[in-house]
Amino acid sequence: MTWCQLFSEPGAGSDLAGLATKATRTEGGWRITGQKIWTTAAQFSDWGALLARTDPSAPKHNGITYFLLDMKSEGVQVKPLRELTGGAMFNTVFIDDVFVPDDCVLGEVNRGWEVSRNTLTAERVSIGSSEAPFLANLDEFVGFLRDGQFDQVAQNRGGQLIAEGHAAKVLNMRSTLLTLAGGDAMPSAAISKLLSMRTAQGYAEFAVSTFGTDAAIGDPEELAGKWGQYLLASRATTIYGGTSEVQLNIIAERLLGLPRDP
């Protein structure tokens, strides 16, 4: 079974609690209407985890409910978004008066924000693993270095990236174990996501700099073109799952005790 995450909206990205998708009570459940965007793999998903506003009069974090949405429901329409790589990993999802039964509410009504924090933490831990098929990973980068000839400056940079990659893996394991133990892994997951994505970008930038224009015009099935695709795909990593600025704010406020960003 494949799931997608129906959180972000055209007007609610980094400020997710500003979402406008609404759910209205009806007999036996809810009627949901709204639009979600940047939904990964929505076109392949069986179910979606959806946030909708159920109490518009409540403070924005308090009037949200977490729903489980059958993606095959009448009124759900998925439209792919063509991206920099030429692919369509992300989608816009239109939800037009879709019925969701009461037993598809996860947690308490109007307290979905608390549940969503667990989902967001798990998402950042997952992203921090850097094992997505469209991104370069540590083992692949090490293999690339072993097969090439590099000067001392490049060797030093490659070694730095490998060290950062191992550090990111350790941080991600720590966040995973903390999550499984029922702890608050959000701050450590923010660090893990931030470092892992910067490292994945670093791998691709390093490789593309050695291939030059071949990376831009090469066949994605060949080595140079593949690393060019990795570079293009890596640009989105500092945006999805919470921008780098959001992660830095979490670290500053939750770990360093600094004042909230105004």
Short mmCIF file of C-alpha atoms in Angstrom, two decimals:
data_model
loop_
_atom_site.label_atom_id
_atom_site.label_comp_id
_atom_site.label_asym_id
_atom_site.label_seq_id
_atom_site.Cartn_x
_atom_site.Cartn_y
_atom_site.Cartn_z
CA MET A 1 0.00 0.00 0.00
CA THR A 2 1.35 3.41 -0.99
CA TRP A 3 0.64 6.58 0.98
CA CYS A 4 1.12 10.26 0.20
CA GLN A 5 1.14 13.32 2.42
CA LEU A 6 -1.56 15.91 1.71
CA PHE A 7 -0.28 18.80 3.82
CA SER A 8 1.12 21.70 1.76
CA GLU A 9 -1.18 24.11 -0.08
CA PRO A 10 -0.61 26.98 -2.52
CA GLY A 11 -1.00 29.42 0.38
CA ALA A 12 0.35 27.22 3.19
CA GLY A 13 3.84 25.85 2.76
CA SER A 14 6.32 26.85 5.45
CA ASP A 15 3.36 28.28 7.39
CA LEU A 16 1.50 24.97 7.20
CA ALA A 17 -0.96 25.90 9.95
CA GLY A 18 -2.35 28.55 7.60
CA LEU A 19 -3.97 25.83 5.46
CA ALA A 20 -7.37 26.55 3.94
CA THR A 21 -8.70 23.09 3.00
CA LYS A 22 -11.94 22.74 4.95
CA ALA A 23 -13.83 19.79 6.35
CA THR A 24 -17.52 20.13 7.22
CA ARG A 25 -19.46 17.65 9.35
CA THR A 26 -22.12 15.55 7.68
CA GLU A 27 -23.97 12.38 8.59
CA GLY A 28 -21.44 9.63 9.30
CA GLY A 29 -18.39 11.70 8.53
CA TRP A 30 -17.04 14.80 6.80
CA ARG A 31 -17.12 16.60 3.46
CA ILE A 32 -13.69 17.93 2.48
CA THR A 33 -12.89 20.58 -0.13
CA GLY A 34 -9.54 22.14 -0.96
CA GLN A 35 -6.30 21.96 -2.90
CA LYS A 36 -2.97 20.41 -1.96
CA ILE A 37 0.33 20.90 -3.77
CA TRP A 38 3.84 19.39 -3.98
CA THR A 39 2.39 16.00 -3.07
CA THR A 40 5.01 13.35 -3.78
CA ALA A 41 3.79 10.21 -5.61
CA ALA A 42 0.11 11.16 -5.33
CA GLN A 43 -0.50 9.61 -8.74
CA PHE A 44 0.62 6.21 -7.40
CA SER A 45 -0.87 6.39 -3.91
CA ASP A 46 -3.73 4.36 -2.48
CA TRP A 47 -4.25 6.58 0.57
CA GLY A 48 -3.29 10.06 1.70
CA ALA A 49 -2.66 11.63 5.10
CA LEU A 50 -4.59 14.90 4.93
CA LEU A 51 -4.86 17.98 7.12
CA ALA A 52 -8.05 20.05 6.93
CA ARG A 53 -9.53 22.90 8.92
CA THR A 54 -12.52 21.76 10.96
CA ASP A 55 -12.96 24.81 13.19
CA PRO A 56 -12.29 28.09 11.36
CA SER A 57 -13.04 30.10 14.51
CA ALA A 58 -10.23 28.47 16.53
CA PRO A 59 -6.60 29.65 16.58
CA LYS A 60 -5.02 28.29 13.42
CA HIS A 61 -3.05 25.49 15.10
CA ASN A 62 -6.08 24.32 17.11
CA GLY A 63 -8.77 23.99 14.45
CA ILE A 64 -7.08 21.34 12.29
CA THR A 65 -7.99 17.65 12.02
CA TYR A 66 -5.92 14.80 10.59
CA PHE A 67 -7.80 12.62 8.06
CA LEU A 68 -6.99 9.43 6.16
CA LEU A 69 -8.17 9.90 2.57
CA ASP A 70 -8.83 7.12 0.07
CA MET A 71 -7.17 8.52 -3.07
CA LYS A 72 -9.67 6.65 -5.25
CA SER A 73 -12.59 8.56 -3.71
CA GLU A 74 -14.97 10.40 -6.01
CA GLY A 75 -13.92 14.04 -6.16
CA VAL A 76 -10.14 13.49 -5.86
CA GLN A 77 -8.20 14.69 -8.90
CA VAL A 78 -4.40 14.44 -9.26
CA LYS A 79 -2.44 16.59 -11.72
CA PRO A 80 1.34 16.03 -12.13
CA LEU A 81 3.75 18.97 -11.89
CA ARG A 82 6.58 18.83 -14.44
CA GLU A 83 9.84 19.72 -12.69
CA LEU A 84 13.43 20.69 -13.45
CA THR A 85 14.51 17.11 -14.09
CA GLY A 86 11.81 16.60 -16.70
CA GLY A 87 10.00 14.16 -14.42
CA ALA A 88 6.84 14.58 -12.39
CA MET A 89 7.47 13.39 -8.85
CA PHE A 90 5.26 16.13 -7.36
CA ASN A 91 1.56 16.74 -7.94
CA THR A 92 -1.33 19.07 -7.30
CA VAL A 93 -4.31 17.33 -5.71
CA PHE A 94 -7.81 18.80 -5.98
CA ILE A 95 -10.35 17.64 -3.40
CA ASP A 96 -13.92 18.52 -4.35
CA ASP A 97 -16.57 17.78 -1.71
CA VAL A 98 -15.03 14.38 -0.91
CA PHE A 99 -16.74 12.27 1.75
CA VAL A 100 -14.50 10.88 4.50
CA PRO A 101 -16.09 8.66 7.19
CA ASP A 102 -15.63 9.29 10.90
CA ASP A 103 -13.43 6.22 11.29
CA CYS A 104 -10.87 7.86 8.99
CA VAL A 105 -10.12 10.61 11.52
CA LEU A 106 -6.70 10.01 13.09
CA GLY A 107 -6.52 11.32 16.64
CA GLU A 108 -9.00 13.84 18.01
CA VAL A 109 -11.04 16.32 16.02
CA ASN A 110 -9.39 19.78 16.04
CA ARG A 111 -6.15 18.32 17.43
CA GLY A 112 -4.64 17.15 14.18
CA TRP A 113 -1.69 19.53 14.45
CA GLU A 114 -0.26 17.45 17.29
CA VAL A 115 -0.52 14.29 15.17
CA SER A 116 0.97 16.05 12.14
CA ARG A 117 4.12 16.92 14.07
CA ASN A 118 4.89 13.21 14.35
CA THR A 119 4.38 12.83 10.60
CA LEU A 120 6.64 15.80 9.85
CA THR A 121 9.36 14.44 12.13
CA ALA A 122 9.18 11.03 10.46
CA GLU A 123 9.30 12.73 7.06
CA ARG A 124 12.49 14.61 7.97
CA VAL A 125 14.08 11.46 9.35
CA SER A 126 13.19 9.69 6.11
CA ILE A 127 14.50 12.52 3.93
CA GLY A 128 17.64 12.64 6.07
CA SER A 129 18.48 9.07 5.13
CA SER A 130 19.53 10.36 1.68
CA GLU A 131 18.58 7.02 0.13
CA ALA A 132 16.02 8.37 -2.33
CA PRO A 133 16.56 6.86 -5.80
CA PHE A 134 16.72 10.30 -7.42
CA LEU A 135 19.53 11.55 -5.12
CA ALA A 136 23.19 10.59 -4.85
CA ASN A 137 24.02 8.66 -1.69
CA LEU A 138 27.23 8.15 0.26
CA ASP A 139 28.11 4.72 -1.14
CA GLU A 140 27.59 5.93 -4.70
CA PHE A 141 29.79 8.97 -4.10
CA VAL A 142 32.57 6.84 -2.59
CA GLY A 143 32.41 4.59 -5.66
CA PHE A 144 32.65 7.62 -7.92
CA LEU A 145 35.79 8.82 -6.12
CA ARG A 146 37.42 5.40 -6.29
CA ASP A 147 36.95 5.23 -10.04
CA GLY A 148 38.41 8.68 -10.78
CA GLN A 149 41.70 10.58 -10.69
CA PHE A 150 41.64 13.77 -8.62
CA ASP A 151 44.17 16.38 -7.49
CA GLN A 152 44.87 17.09 -3.84
CA VAL A 153 42.32 19.89 -3.56
CA ALA A 154 39.56 17.68 -4.97
CA GLN A 155 40.62 14.77 -2.74
CA ASN A 156 40.36 17.01 0.32
CA ARG A 157 36.89 18.18 -0.67
CA GLY A 158 35.79 14.63 -1.42
CA GLY A 159 37.06 13.47 1.96
CA GLN A 160 35.18 16.28 3.70
CA LEU A 161 31.94 15.26 1.98
CA ILE A 162 32.44 11.62 2.97
CA ALA A 163 32.97 12.64 6.60
CA GLU A 164 29.84 14.80 6.52
CA GLY A 165 27.92 11.93 4.92
CA HIS A 166 28.87 9.55 7.74
CA ALA A 167 27.96 12.20 10.33
CA ALA A 168 24.57 12.64 8.66
CA LYS A 169 23.93 8.89 8.79
CA VAL A 170 24.76 8.77 12.51
CA LEU A 171 22.50 11.75 13.22
CA ASN A 172 19.70 10.15 11.25
CA MET A 173 20.06 6.89 13.17
CA ARG A 174 19.87 8.85 16.42
CA SER A 175 16.67 10.56 15.28
CA THR A 176 15.19 7.22 14.20
CA LEU A 177 15.94 5.54 17.52
CA LEU A 178 14.56 8.53 19.44
CA THR A 179 11.35 8.38 17.39
CA LEU A 180 10.96 4.64 18.02
CA ALA A 181 11.47 5.25 21.74
CA GLY A 182 8.60 7.76 21.77
CA GLY A 183 10.82 10.80 22.29
CA ASP A 184 10.69 14.22 20.66
CA ALA A 185 12.93 13.75 17.63
CA MET A 186 11.93 16.95 15.82
CA PRO A 187 15.04 19.03 16.72
CA SER A 188 17.48 16.22 15.90
CA ALA A 189 15.54 15.39 12.74
CA ALA A 190 15.90 19.03 11.67
CA ILE A 191 19.68 18.78 12.01
CA SER A 192 19.72 15.45 10.19
CA LYS A 193 17.60 16.74 7.31
CA LEU A 194 19.66 19.93 7.00
CA LEU A 195 23.02 18.15 6.93
CA SER A 196 21.91 15.24 4.75
CA MET A 197 20.45 17.46 2.07
CA ARG A 198 23.48 19.74 1.98
CA THR A 199 25.68 16.66 1.68
CA ALA A 200 23.59 15.17 -1.15
CA GLN A 201 23.87 18.47 -3.00
CA GLY A 202 27.61 18.48 -2.33
CA TYR A 203 28.05 15.01 -3.85
CA ALA A 204 26.30 16.05 -7.04
CA GLU A 205 28.05 19.43 -7.31
CA PHE A 206 31.45 17.75 -6.88
CA ALA A 207 30.76 15.13 -9.57
CA VAL A 208 29.24 17.58 -12.05
CA SER A 209 32.23 19.91 -11.66
CA THR A 210 34.48 17.09 -12.90
CA PHE A 211 32.27 16.20 -15.88
CA GLY A 212 31.66 19.77 -17.04
CA THR A 213 29.17 20.18 -19.89
CA ASP A 214 28.85 16.41 -20.32
CA ALA A 215 26.73 16.37 -17.16
CA ALA A 216 24.30 18.89 -18.67
CA ILE A 217 23.86 17.25 -22.08
CA GLY A 218 24.65 13.62 -21.30
CA ASP A 219 22.20 10.73 -21.38
CA PRO A 220 20.72 10.24 -17.86
CA GLU A 221 21.38 6.52 -18.31
CA GLU A 222 25.13 7.24 -18.64
CA LEU A 223 27.44 8.26 -15.79
CA ALA A 224 27.84 11.97 -16.54
CA GLY A 225 24.16 12.49 -17.35
CA LYS A 226 23.10 10.59 -14.25
CA TRP A 227 25.09 12.92 -12.00
CA GLY A 228 23.61 15.88 -13.87
CA GLN A 229 20.14 14.57 -13.00
CA TYR A 230 21.20 14.13 -9.39
CA LEU A 231 22.26 17.79 -9.30
CA LEU A 232 18.94 19.00 -10.71
CA ALA A 233 16.93 16.82 -8.31
CA SER A 234 19.00 17.93 -5.32
CA ARG A 235 17.94 21.58 -5.62
CA ALA A 236 14.49 20.79 -4.25
CA THR A 237 15.83 19.04 -1.15
CA THR A 238 16.36 22.27 0.75
CA ILE A 239 12.68 23.13 0.18
CA TYR A 240 10.52 20.01 0.56
CA GLY A 241 9.93 18.53 3.98
CA GLY A 242 10.48 21.97 5.48
CA THR A 243 12.87 24.55 4.03
CA SER A 244 16.39 24.96 5.37
CA GLU A 245 15.24 28.18 7.02
CA VAL A 246 12.47 26.30 8.85
CA GLN A 247 14.98 23.68 10.02
CA LEU A 248 17.34 26.39 11.28
CA ASN A 249 14.48 28.02 13.19
CA ILE A 250 13.61 24.69 14.84
CA ILE A 251 17.24 24.18 15.86
CA ALA A 252 17.55 27.74 17.15
CA GLU A 253 14.34 27.68 19.17
CA ARG A 254 14.17 24.06 20.37
CA LEU A 255 17.84 23.33 20.98
CA LEU A 256 19.52 26.69 21.52
CA GLY A 257 16.62 28.40 23.31
CA LEU A 258 16.72 31.48 21.08
CA PRO A 259 13.63 33.71 20.69
CA ARG A 260 11.01 32.70 18.14
CA ASP A 261 11.35 34.15 14.67
CA PRO A 262 8.89 37.09 14.46
#
